[in-house]
Structure formats: structure tokens, C-alpha cells
mmCIF file of C-alpha atoms and ligand atoms in Angstrom:
data_model
loop_
_atom_site.group_PDB
_atom_site.id
_atom_site.type_symbol
_atom_site.label_atom_id
_atom_site.label_comp_id
_atom_site.label_asym_id
_atom_site.label_seq_id
_atom_site.Cartn_x
_atom_site.Cartn_y
_atom_site.Cartn_z
ATOM 1 C CA GLN A 159 35.270 -159.387 -37.049
ATOM 2 C CA SER A 160 31.516 -159.758 -37.435
ATOM 3 C CA LEU A 161 29.574 -157.343 -39.637
ATOM 4 C CA PRO A 162 27.130 -154.757 -38.221
ATOM 5 C CA ASN A 163 23.506 -155.884 -38.017
ATOM 6 C CA VAL A 164 21.147 -153.833 -40.162
ATOM 7 C CA VAL A 165 17.386 -154.333 -40.299
ATOM 8 C CA ILE A 166 15.527 -153.244 -43.435
ATOM 9 C CA LEU A 167 11.927 -152.249 -42.690
ATOM 10 C CA ALA A 168 10.050 -152.286 -45.982
ATOM 11 C CA THR A 169 6.979 -150.121 -46.471
ATOM 12 C CA GLY A 170 6.483 -150.309 -50.248
ATOM 13 C CA GLY A 171 6.915 -147.525 -52.822
ATOM 14 C CA THR A 172 8.627 -147.585 -56.183
ATOM 15 C CA ILE A 173 11.742 -149.160 -54.720
ATOM 16 C CA ALA A 174 9.473 -152.209 -54.454
ATOM 17 C CA GLY A 175 7.759 -151.437 -57.745
ATOM 18 C CA ALA A 176 7.521 -153.457 -60.940
ATOM 19 C CA GLY A 177 6.702 -152.459 -64.504
ATOM 20 C CA ALA A 178 5.707 -154.427 -67.584
ATOM 21 C CA SER A 179 8.924 -153.697 -69.469
ATOM 22 C CA ALA A 180 12.386 -152.210 -69.035
ATOM 23 C CA VAL A 181 11.330 -148.972 -70.751
ATOM 24 C CA ASN A 182 8.560 -148.387 -68.208
ATOM 25 C CA SER A 183 10.233 -145.861 -65.919
ATOM 26 C CA ALA A 184 7.004 -144.014 -65.081
ATOM 27 C CA THR A 185 4.238 -146.535 -65.817
ATOM 28 C CA TYR A 186 4.428 -149.329 -63.253
ATOM 29 C CA SER A 187 2.888 -150.553 -60.028
ATOM 30 C CA ALA A 188 4.499 -149.434 -56.769
ATOM 31 C CA ALA A 189 4.690 -151.670 -53.694
ATOM 32 C CA LYS A 190 4.864 -155.115 -55.328
ATOM 33 C CA VAL A 191 8.228 -156.706 -54.537
ATOM 34 C CA PRO A 192 8.630 -158.200 -51.029
ATOM 35 C CA VAL A 193 11.618 -157.174 -48.920
ATOM 36 C CA ASP A 194 13.252 -160.610 -48.990
ATOM 37 C CA LYS A 195 13.356 -160.417 -52.776
ATOM 38 C CA LEU A 196 14.880 -156.918 -52.633
ATOM 39 C CA ILE A 197 17.614 -158.213 -50.341
ATOM 40 C CA ALA A 198 18.186 -161.377 -52.389
ATOM 41 C CA GLY A 199 18.575 -159.208 -55.502
ATOM 42 C CA LEU A 200 21.482 -157.299 -53.919
ATOM 43 C CA PRO A 201 24.139 -159.824 -52.858
ATOM 44 C CA GLU A 202 26.587 -156.901 -52.357
ATOM 45 C CA LEU A 203 24.753 -156.085 -49.123
ATOM 46 C CA SER A 204 26.132 -159.163 -47.401
ATOM 47 C CA LYS A 205 29.671 -157.759 -47.698
ATOM 48 C CA VAL A 206 28.883 -154.653 -45.640
ATOM 49 C CA ALA A 207 26.310 -155.819 -43.107
ATOM 50 C CA SER A 208 24.403 -158.733 -41.769
ATOM 51 C CA VAL A 209 21.014 -157.771 -43.186
ATOM 52 C CA ARG A 210 17.525 -158.994 -42.407
ATOM 53 C CA GLY A 211 14.208 -157.647 -43.650
ATOM 54 C CA GLU A 212 10.770 -157.030 -42.209
ATOM 55 C CA GLN A 213 7.735 -156.216 -44.323
ATOM 56 C CA VAL A 214 5.923 -153.547 -42.290
ATOM 57 C CA PHE A 215 3.571 -152.416 -45.074
ATOM 58 C CA GLN A 216 3.343 -152.795 -48.841
ATOM 59 C CA ILE A 217 1.936 -149.376 -49.773
ATOM 60 C CA ALA A 218 2.621 -146.569 -52.243
ATOM 61 C CA SER A 219 3.652 -143.744 -49.951
ATOM 62 C CA GLU A 220 0.946 -141.302 -51.054
ATOM 63 C CA SER A 221 -1.518 -143.641 -49.325
ATOM 64 C CA LEU A 222 0.221 -143.857 -45.945
ATOM 65 C CA THR A 223 -1.862 -142.694 -42.975
ATOM 66 C CA ASN A 224 -1.075 -141.143 -39.598
ATOM 67 C CA ASP A 225 -1.667 -144.553 -38.033
ATOM 68 C CA ASN A 226 0.888 -146.108 -40.421
ATOM 69 C CA LEU A 227 3.376 -143.465 -39.332
ATOM 70 C CA VAL A 228 2.875 -144.267 -35.650
ATOM 71 C CA THR A 229 3.112 -148.033 -36.282
ATOM 72 C CA LEU A 230 6.337 -147.631 -38.254
ATOM 73 C CA ALA A 231 7.977 -145.290 -35.745
ATOM 74 C CA LYS A 232 7.128 -147.594 -32.841
ATOM 75 C CA ARG A 233 8.756 -150.496 -34.684
ATOM 76 C CA VAL A 234 11.861 -148.405 -35.452
ATOM 77 C CA SER A 235 12.062 -147.366 -31.802
ATOM 78 C CA ALA A 236 11.692 -150.944 -30.514
ATOM 79 C CA LEU A 237 14.353 -152.257 -32.897
ATOM 80 C CA SER A 238 16.735 -149.417 -32.049
ATOM 81 C CA LYS A 239 16.711 -150.577 -28.412
ATOM 82 C CA GLN A 240 17.845 -154.099 -29.337
ATOM 83 C CA ALA A 241 21.514 -154.862 -28.725
ATOM 84 C CA ASP A 242 21.613 -156.981 -31.882
ATOM 85 C CA VAL A 243 20.565 -154.067 -34.122
ATOM 86 C CA ASP A 244 23.234 -151.553 -35.181
ATOM 87 C CA GLY A 245 21.313 -149.623 -37.808
ATOM 88 C CA ILE A 246 17.887 -149.452 -39.441
ATOM 89 C CA VAL A 247 16.931 -148.804 -43.064
ATOM 90 C CA ILE A 248 13.361 -147.989 -44.084
ATOM 91 C CA THR A 249 12.488 -148.537 -47.732
ATOM 92 C CA HIS A 250 9.728 -146.103 -48.645
ATOM 93 C CA GLY A 251 7.902 -144.496 -51.535
ATOM 94 C CA THR A 252 9.405 -141.173 -52.466
ATOM 95 C CA ASP A 253 6.169 -139.160 -52.567
ATOM 96 C CA THR A 254 5.898 -138.747 -48.783
ATOM 97 C CA LEU A 255 9.357 -139.993 -47.799
ATOM 98 C CA GLU A 256 10.278 -136.529 -46.525
ATOM 99 C CA GLU A 257 7.363 -136.569 -44.087
ATOM 100 C CA THR A 258 8.176 -139.992 -42.653
ATOM 101 C CA ALA A 259 11.874 -139.116 -42.335
ATOM 102 C CA TYR A 260 11.007 -135.916 -40.453
ATOM 103 C CA PHE A 261 8.506 -137.709 -38.220
ATOM 104 C CA LEU A 262 11.094 -140.341 -37.283
ATOM 105 C CA THR A 263 13.785 -137.759 -36.562
ATOM 106 C CA LEU A 264 11.358 -135.975 -34.227
ATOM 107 C CA THR A 265 10.142 -139.014 -32.339
ATOM 108 C CA VAL A 266 12.637 -141.898 -32.244
ATOM 109 C CA HIS A 267 15.205 -141.670 -29.428
ATOM 110 C CA THR A 268 18.315 -143.429 -30.612
ATOM 111 C CA PRO A 269 21.913 -142.615 -31.449
ATOM 112 C CA LYS A 270 21.922 -145.448 -33.984
ATOM 113 C CA PRO A 271 21.744 -144.639 -37.699
ATOM 114 C CA ILE A 272 18.257 -144.598 -39.208
ATOM 115 C CA ILE A 273 18.113 -144.226 -42.980
ATOM 116 C CA VAL A 274 15.021 -143.745 -45.141
ATOM 117 C CA VAL A 275 15.455 -144.642 -48.801
ATOM 118 C CA GLY A 276 13.403 -144.966 -51.955
ATOM 119 C CA SER A 277 13.819 -144.902 -55.686
ATOM 120 C CA MET A 278 12.478 -142.916 -58.587
ATOM 121 C CA ARG A 279 12.359 -145.880 -60.971
ATOM 122 C CA PRO A 280 11.121 -149.415 -60.343
ATOM 123 C CA GLY A 281 13.715 -152.188 -60.234
ATOM 124 C CA THR A 282 12.439 -153.493 -63.586
ATOM 125 C CA ALA A 283 13.369 -150.257 -65.433
ATOM 126 C CA LEU A 284 16.535 -149.417 -67.343
ATOM 127 C CA SER A 285 18.951 -147.510 -65.094
ATOM 128 C CA ALA A 286 16.877 -148.318 -62.032
ATOM 129 C CA ASP A 287 18.179 -146.294 -59.064
ATOM 130 C CA GLY A 288 16.829 -148.410 -56.203
ATOM 131 C CA ALA A 289 19.692 -150.913 -55.945
ATOM 132 C CA LEU A 290 22.408 -148.300 -55.472
ATOM 133 C CA ASN A 291 20.218 -146.177 -53.200
ATOM 134 C CA LEU A 292 19.546 -149.228 -51.007
ATOM 135 C CA PHE A 293 23.174 -150.329 -51.053
ATOM 136 C CA ASN A 294 24.147 -146.824 -49.940
ATOM 137 C CA ALA A 295 21.464 -146.811 -47.243
ATOM 138 C CA VAL A 296 22.744 -150.091 -45.786
ATOM 139 C CA ASN A 297 26.317 -148.811 -45.942
ATOM 140 C CA VAL A 298 25.381 -145.677 -44.014
ATOM 141 C CA ALA A 299 23.241 -147.645 -41.536
ATOM 142 C CA ALA A 300 26.216 -149.941 -40.904
ATOM 143 C CA SER A 301 28.586 -147.018 -40.273
ATOM 144 C CA LYS A 302 29.487 -145.823 -36.778
ATOM 145 C CA ASP A 303 30.008 -142.296 -38.108
ATOM 146 C CA ALA A 304 26.357 -142.056 -39.242
ATOM 147 C CA GLY A 305 24.910 -142.166 -35.726
ATOM 148 C CA GLY A 306 23.691 -139.082 -33.871
ATOM 149 C CA ARG A 307 22.997 -137.098 -37.045
ATOM 150 C CA GLY A 308 19.251 -137.492 -37.030
ATOM 151 C CA VAL A 309 17.340 -139.588 -39.506
ATOM 152 C CA LEU A 310 19.090 -139.581 -42.879
ATOM 153 C CA VAL A 311 17.989 -140.080 -46.493
ATOM 154 C CA THR A 312 20.271 -141.664 -49.100
ATOM 155 C CA MET A 313 19.218 -140.903 -52.658
ATOM 156 C CA ASN A 314 21.308 -140.185 -55.751
ATOM 157 C CA ASP A 315 24.655 -140.807 -53.962
ATOM 158 C CA GLU A 316 23.899 -138.096 -51.389
ATOM 159 C CA ILE A 317 23.343 -138.253 -47.648
ATOM 160 C CA GLN A 318 20.573 -135.808 -46.799
ATOM 161 C CA SER A 319 19.112 -134.669 -43.498
ATOM 162 C CA GLY A 320 15.658 -136.218 -43.084
ATOM 163 C CA ARG A 321 14.473 -132.893 -41.675
ATOM 164 C CA ASP A 322 15.656 -130.739 -44.524
ATOM 165 C CA VAL A 323 15.202 -132.895 -47.584
ATOM 166 C CA SER A 324 12.234 -132.762 -49.960
ATOM 167 C CA LYS A 325 11.242 -134.349 -53.225
ATOM 168 C CA THR A 326 11.753 -131.547 -55.734
ATOM 169 C CA VAL A 327 11.315 -133.275 -59.101
ATOM 170 C CA ASN A 328 8.877 -136.068 -59.899
ATOM 171 C CA ILE A 329 10.542 -137.539 -62.978
ATOM 172 C CA LYS A 330 14.312 -137.525 -62.404
ATOM 173 C CA THR A 331 16.605 -139.577 -60.219
ATOM 174 C CA GLU A 332 18.181 -136.475 -58.653
ATOM 175 C CA ALA A 333 14.845 -135.736 -57.017
ATOM 176 C CA PHE A 334 15.769 -135.170 -53.375
ATOM 177 C CA LYS A 335 17.250 -131.833 -52.424
ATOM 178 C CA SER A 336 17.561 -129.550 -49.457
ATOM 179 C CA GLN A 337 18.053 -125.825 -49.744
ATOM 180 C CA TRP A 338 20.730 -126.190 -47.054
ATOM 181 C CA GLY A 339 22.618 -128.819 -49.041
ATOM 182 C CA PRO A 340 23.362 -132.502 -48.455
ATOM 183 C CA LEU A 341 25.240 -133.605 -45.326
ATOM 184 C CA GLY A 342 27.573 -135.766 -47.354
ATOM 185 C CA MET A 343 28.005 -138.281 -50.131
ATOM 186 C CA ILE A 344 28.525 -142.008 -50.445
ATOM 187 C CA VAL A 345 30.953 -143.221 -53.077
ATOM 188 C CA GLU A 346 31.772 -146.922 -53.486
ATOM 189 C CA GLY A 347 30.358 -147.688 -50.065
ATOM 190 C CA ARG A 348 32.316 -145.020 -48.240
ATOM 191 C CA ASN A 349 30.769 -142.017 -46.474
ATOM 192 C CA TYR A 350 32.143 -138.524 -47.008
ATOM 193 C CA TRP A 351 30.689 -136.027 -44.507
ATOM 194 C CA PHE A 352 30.609 -132.272 -44.965
ATOM 195 C CA ARG A 353 27.982 -130.881 -42.560
ATOM 196 C CA ALA A 354 25.951 -131.822 -39.499
ATOM 197 C CA PRO A 355 22.362 -130.816 -38.622
ATOM 198 C CA VAL A 356 21.843 -128.228 -35.880
ATOM 199 C CA LYS A 357 18.102 -128.625 -35.265
ATOM 200 C CA ARG A 358 16.970 -130.859 -32.384
ATOM 201 C CA HIS A 359 16.439 -134.489 -33.362
ATOM 202 C CA THR A 360 16.318 -138.064 -32.052
ATOM 203 C CA MET A 361 18.235 -138.117 -28.734
ATOM 204 C CA GLN A 362 17.681 -134.382 -28.072
ATOM 205 C CA SER A 363 14.001 -134.408 -28.980
ATOM 206 C CA GLU A 364 11.397 -133.762 -26.277
ATOM 207 C CA PHE A 365 9.016 -136.050 -28.186
ATOM 208 C CA ASN A 366 9.099 -139.821 -27.993
ATOM 209 C CA ILE A 367 7.111 -142.247 -30.091
ATOM 210 C CA ASP A 368 7.023 -144.672 -27.154
ATOM 211 C CA SER A 369 4.454 -142.374 -25.533
ATOM 212 C CA ILE A 370 2.542 -141.347 -28.699
ATOM 213 C CA ASP A 371 -0.326 -143.611 -29.781
ATOM 214 C CA ALA A 372 -2.243 -141.360 -32.166
ATOM 215 C CA LEU A 373 -1.737 -138.071 -33.969
ATOM 216 C CA PRO A 374 -4.213 -135.186 -33.887
ATOM 217 C CA PRO A 375 -5.769 -134.106 -37.195
ATOM 218 C CA VAL A 376 -3.917 -131.208 -38.824
ATOM 219 C CA GLU A 377 -4.784 -130.011 -42.329
ATOM 220 C CA ILE A 378 -3.207 -127.714 -44.921
ATOM 221 C CA ALA A 379 -4.918 -124.860 -46.805
ATOM 222 C CA LEU A 380 -3.235 -123.516 -49.924
ATOM 223 C CA GLY A 381 -2.951 -119.842 -50.860
ATOM 224 C CA TYR A 382 -3.185 -118.849 -54.540
ATOM 225 C CA GLU A 383 -4.292 -116.021 -56.763
ATOM 226 C CA GLY A 384 -8.074 -115.900 -56.668
ATOM 227 C CA VAL A 385 -8.298 -117.920 -53.439
ATOM 228 C CA THR A 386 -11.679 -118.009 -51.700
ATOM 229 C CA PRO A 387 -12.346 -118.910 -48.037
ATOM 230 C CA VAL A 388 -14.252 -122.094 -48.969
ATOM 231 C CA ALA A 389 -11.478 -124.528 -47.987
ATOM 232 C CA ILE A 390 -10.404 -122.685 -44.838
ATOM 233 C CA ASN A 391 -13.948 -122.393 -43.527
ATOM 234 C CA ALA A 392 -14.636 -126.072 -44.198
ATOM 235 C CA LEU A 393 -11.384 -127.153 -42.571
ATOM 236 C CA GLY A 394 -11.953 -124.851 -39.596
ATOM 237 C CA ALA A 395 -15.301 -126.540 -38.937
ATOM 238 C CA SER A 396 -13.991 -130.083 -39.448
ATOM 239 C CA GLY A 397 -12.557 -130.796 -36.013
ATOM 240 C CA ILE A 398 -8.899 -130.176 -36.830
ATOM 241 C CA LYS A 399 -6.456 -129.389 -34.010
ATOM 242 C CA ALA A 400 -4.266 -127.036 -36.095
ATOM 243 C CA LEU A 401 -4.329 -125.501 -39.570
ATOM 244 C CA VAL A 402 -1.207 -125.035 -41.681
ATOM 245 C CA HIS A 403 -1.635 -122.187 -44.142
ATOM 246 C CA ALA A 404 0.587 -122.694 -47.189
ATOM 247 C CA GLY A 405 0.684 -119.052 -48.200
ATOM 248 C CA THR A 406 2.229 -117.341 -51.184
ATOM 249 C CA GLY A 407 5.670 -115.682 -51.143
ATOM 250 C CA ASN A 408 6.891 -115.093 -47.597
ATOM 251 C CA GLY A 409 3.783 -116.810 -46.251
ATOM 252 C CA SER A 410 1.590 -113.953 -47.387
ATOM 253 C CA VAL A 411 -2.183 -114.254 -46.905
ATOM 254 C CA ALA A 412 -4.827 -112.675 -49.166
ATOM 255 C CA ASP A 413 -6.562 -109.760 -47.451
ATOM 256 C CA ARG A 414 -9.985 -111.410 -47.863
ATOM 257 C CA ILE A 415 -8.665 -114.603 -46.241
ATOM 258 C CA VAL A 416 -7.191 -112.972 -43.120
ATOM 259 C CA PRO A 417 -10.517 -112.661 -41.218
ATOM 260 C CA HIS A 418 -11.292 -116.326 -41.921
ATOM 261 C CA LEU A 419 -7.933 -117.435 -40.546
ATOM 262 C CA GLN A 420 -8.519 -115.179 -37.540
ATOM 263 C CA LYS A 421 -11.841 -116.940 -37.005
ATOM 264 C CA VAL A 422 -10.102 -120.334 -37.088
ATOM 265 C CA ARG A 423 -7.685 -119.093 -34.411
ATOM 266 C CA ALA A 424 -10.532 -117.557 -32.371
ATOM 267 C CA ASP A 425 -12.161 -120.999 -32.386
ATOM 268 C CA GLY A 426 -9.125 -122.322 -30.513
ATOM 269 C CA ILE A 427 -7.289 -123.830 -33.488
ATOM 270 C CA PRO A 428 -3.605 -122.874 -33.828
ATOM 271 C CA VAL A 429 -2.804 -121.354 -37.233
ATOM 272 C CA ILE A 430 0.652 -122.047 -38.651
ATOM 273 C CA ARG A 431 1.787 -119.701 -41.381
ATOM 274 C CA SER A 432 4.035 -121.378 -43.955
ATOM 275 C CA SER A 433 4.746 -120.802 -47.627
ATOM 276 C CA ARG A 434 4.060 -122.719 -50.817
ATOM 277 C CA VAL A 435 7.456 -121.476 -52.091
ATOM 278 C CA PRO A 436 9.776 -124.483 -51.780
ATOM 279 C CA ASP A 437 12.826 -122.648 -50.407
ATOM 280 C CA GLY A 438 13.504 -119.751 -48.077
ATOM 281 C CA PHE A 439 11.737 -119.273 -44.752
ATOM 282 C CA VAL A 440 8.861 -117.385 -43.202
ATOM 283 C CA ILE A 441 9.762 -114.457 -40.975
ATOM 284 C CA ARG A 442 7.627 -113.783 -37.926
ATOM 285 C CA ASN A 443 5.628 -110.527 -38.108
ATOM 286 C CA ALA A 444 6.751 -109.863 -41.680
ATOM 287 C CA GLU A 445 3.843 -109.999 -44.195
ATOM 288 C CA GLN A 446 1.369 -110.595 -41.343
ATOM 289 C CA PRO A 447 1.276 -109.430 -37.687
ATOM 290 C CA ASP A 448 1.706 -112.881 -36.154
ATOM 291 C CA ASP A 449 2.012 -111.521 -32.590
ATOM 292 C CA LYS A 450 -1.278 -109.638 -32.932
ATOM 293 C CA TYR A 451 -3.155 -112.562 -34.511
ATOM 294 C CA ASP A 452 -1.485 -115.174 -32.279
ATOM 295 C CA TRP A 453 -0.296 -117.170 -35.279
ATOM 296 C CA VAL A 454 2.759 -119.411 -35.419
ATOM 297 C CA VAL A 455 5.286 -119.277 -38.266
ATOM 298 C CA ALA A 456 6.673 -122.452 -39.809
ATOM 299 C CA HIS A 457 10.278 -121.215 -40.103
ATOM 300 C CA ASP A 458 11.834 -123.020 -43.109
ATOM 301 C CA LEU A 459 9.493 -126.017 -43.052
ATOM 302 C CA ARG A 460 7.463 -126.706 -46.150
ATOM 303 C CA PRO A 461 3.719 -127.035 -45.445
ATOM 304 C CA GLN A 462 3.791 -130.853 -45.403
ATOM 305 C CA LYS A 463 6.703 -130.844 -42.941
ATOM 306 C CA ALA A 464 5.068 -128.128 -40.829
ATOM 307 C CA ARG A 465 2.018 -130.377 -40.579
ATOM 308 C CA ILE A 466 4.185 -133.241 -39.261
ATOM 309 C CA LEU A 467 5.791 -131.033 -36.614
ATOM 310 C CA ALA A 468 2.422 -129.560 -35.638
ATOM 311 C CA MET A 469 0.930 -133.030 -35.094
ATOM 312 C CA VAL A 470 3.898 -134.104 -32.995
ATOM 313 C CA ALA A 471 3.994 -130.855 -30.992
ATOM 314 C CA LEU A 472 0.243 -131.008 -30.311
ATOM 315 C CA THR A 473 0.721 -134.302 -28.487
ATOM 316 C CA LYS A 474 2.344 -132.129 -25.768
ATOM 317 C CA THR A 475 0.957 -128.601 -26.032
ATOM 318 C CA LYS A 476 -1.499 -126.322 -27.831
ATOM 319 C CA ASP A 477 0.015 -123.186 -26.324
ATOM 320 C CA THR A 478 1.023 -121.020 -29.292
ATOM 321 C CA LYS A 479 4.156 -119.631 -27.596
ATOM 322 C CA GLU A 480 5.324 -123.176 -26.984
ATOM 323 C CA LEU A 481 4.398 -124.170 -30.522
ATOM 324 C CA GLN A 482 6.464 -121.266 -31.888
ATOM 325 C CA ARG A 483 9.451 -122.284 -29.731
ATOM 326 C CA ILE A 484 9.129 -125.806 -31.121
ATOM 327 C CA PHE A 485 9.008 -124.506 -34.702
ATOM 328 C CA TRP A 486 12.247 -122.580 -34.112
ATOM 329 C CA GLU A 487 14.038 -125.495 -32.448
ATOM 330 C CA TYR A 488 13.103 -128.500 -34.624
HETATM 331 N N1 LIG B 677 8.905 -142.989 -56.573
HETATM 332 C C1 LIG B 677 7.943 -143.382 -55.731
HETATM 333 O O1 LIG B 677 8.230 -144.074 -54.791
HETATM 334 C C2 LIG B 677 6.554 -142.873 -55.980
HETATM 335 C C3 LIG B 677 5.433 -143.692 -55.418
HETATM 336 N N2 LIG B 677 4.182 -143.093 -55.816
HETATM 337 C C4 LIG B 677 5.455 -143.750 -53.902
HETATM 338 O O2 LIG B 677 5.639 -142.756 -53.247
HETATM 339 O O3 LIG B 677 5.230 -144.804 -53.360
#
């Protein structure tokens, strides 16, 4: 029986990083090693899948742009339609991996497994985590039981929902967590599933990258003790199509900031109220009268994920009732 065909789309990051010595776990250059070398360095892959690589970018993920995101998603979509592709793995820097994974789960229509993977240490470091993470990603991408679960992330032996997962530590290998827990684990190349996502994704999404060519500008303003309206006023005047407010606590907004956010909304820019607190979720009309101000709440999405959903949603609508429905459903 022939092995499943898995394509690895490489975008850079630490999983393609290289340091000067084996003790350099934090001091190294990201996005150096080409995908063919990553594959050649992991002969175990050839036992679980017929693997080929494509170098889409060679970038540290903090430098990825909206245009990069569209280019990558279009390539994933095109490959997913090919009969000779059973699963797709995207190697990616960990800094913005959660945003790319969420974007793909919102916009790529396929029941085939799509896995985004990175590493916290470069391959040159002691106890490098990239090889096992990539091996696990290819295993999941080659598995029939991984399809239809939305875009997945395999880090630290866990299978995470691309929607829910975030980077939560910047110096440890157990960096990727979701407050709702992992979907499963991979041990010795075998998947163990425990949960399935309930939010709309991939095949059930009303968004499709095949008809998206550019993303509208959406920015994030942070709330903090002592905050002034300088950033919000500048962003409001900058031509953005929505503003995500990363508030304190339950998305709370400083009293002196409220009129400035109201002005942004009055200027026709949707305001999305999220929280800088990593876990929990924002409750509509608690803390702020969202109905009265015509604001949208981000549900459980962190500000950077709320920005991704806002950009995608704005390709279809700027109606705030519709935007709120989308924030509940995705
Ligand atoms: N661990 C990593 O991948 C971090 C790196 N700065 C990146 O996101 O590309």
C-alpha cells in the first residue's frame, strides 16, 4: 500500500533556524535552513508519508505581512484541491504561528489535514524540539482521522486547535497552550484524540481564500494603567477599517478613553472590544454598553486573533451585527 502524500510548505522561523553552537538555544538566526535540508535531516518521515517540500518564504514569523498570509493560504488551498495531496504541513516561526493557523482555518476550504508547526529551539541546539514537532506534524497530516478538525498545531507532543492555541511562553518548549485544552496527543507517531472543535472552520466557513486577494488594515490599541488617547486617535485617523481594543480585565476601557473609541466608531470604523488578559472571554454589555456604543466583542479571541477574524470578516461585511455574529460563530 502506498504512503499518503504530504506537502511541507516552509515559511521560515526557528524550526529553520541555526545557531553558532549547541548551547545557543536563544541566540541564533531564524529562517536559514531550506526545506529540503529539513526533510533530508529527518529520514523517519519517509516511513509515514511520501513527503515533498516547497519553500514559500524564508522569514522569521514576526516579519510576516498580510500579503504573505494571503499568498500562503492561496497555496494551501490550491494544493488541498490536488488529488495527489493528502495532507499539508506548514513550517512556521512560533511568534505569529497562532495567527497564521487561525487565518488558514477561517479561509481554506478542505477536509484534508492542515498542520502548522514550529519549534522553540533551532535545530543546532541541544534538545532541539523541531525534529519531533515536524515528525508529529507529518504523522498527523498523513492521518485520515485528522481531517475535518480545522487547522491543527503540533507542538510539544500535543495536537492543538489552530483557532484556540497561543504562544504563552517565549523561552520553553511547552510554549503553545489553549485555555480550552489540546485536542489530543501524538505518541510514537500515533494520534490520541480527546476533543473536537465546535467553532466554524474550513469546510463550514463562509470565507474562502480563493476569493480574497487582499486584507483590509486592522490595528490593535492596548489598554493599560495611565493610558492616554494618543495611540487610538492616531490609529483612528490612519485609514484603518476596524480597531481592536485590547482592554484590561474583562475588556474594560478607561473612562477617559471611551469618548475617543466612540469617535472612532462614529467615523465609521468598527470597534472590537477584546482583552489583554490571555484567558477567559469578553462578555457583551458587561464592563461597557456595547449595544449602546455599537461595539463588537471579541468573545474568547486574544487581540491578535481578533484582528485576524476582523480582517477576514471585513472582506464580506462591515455591518456590526454581522460582525458580532461572526465573532460568536468562529
Ligand atoms: N521560535 C520562533 O520561531 C521564533 C521566531 N522569532 C519566529 O517566529 O520566527
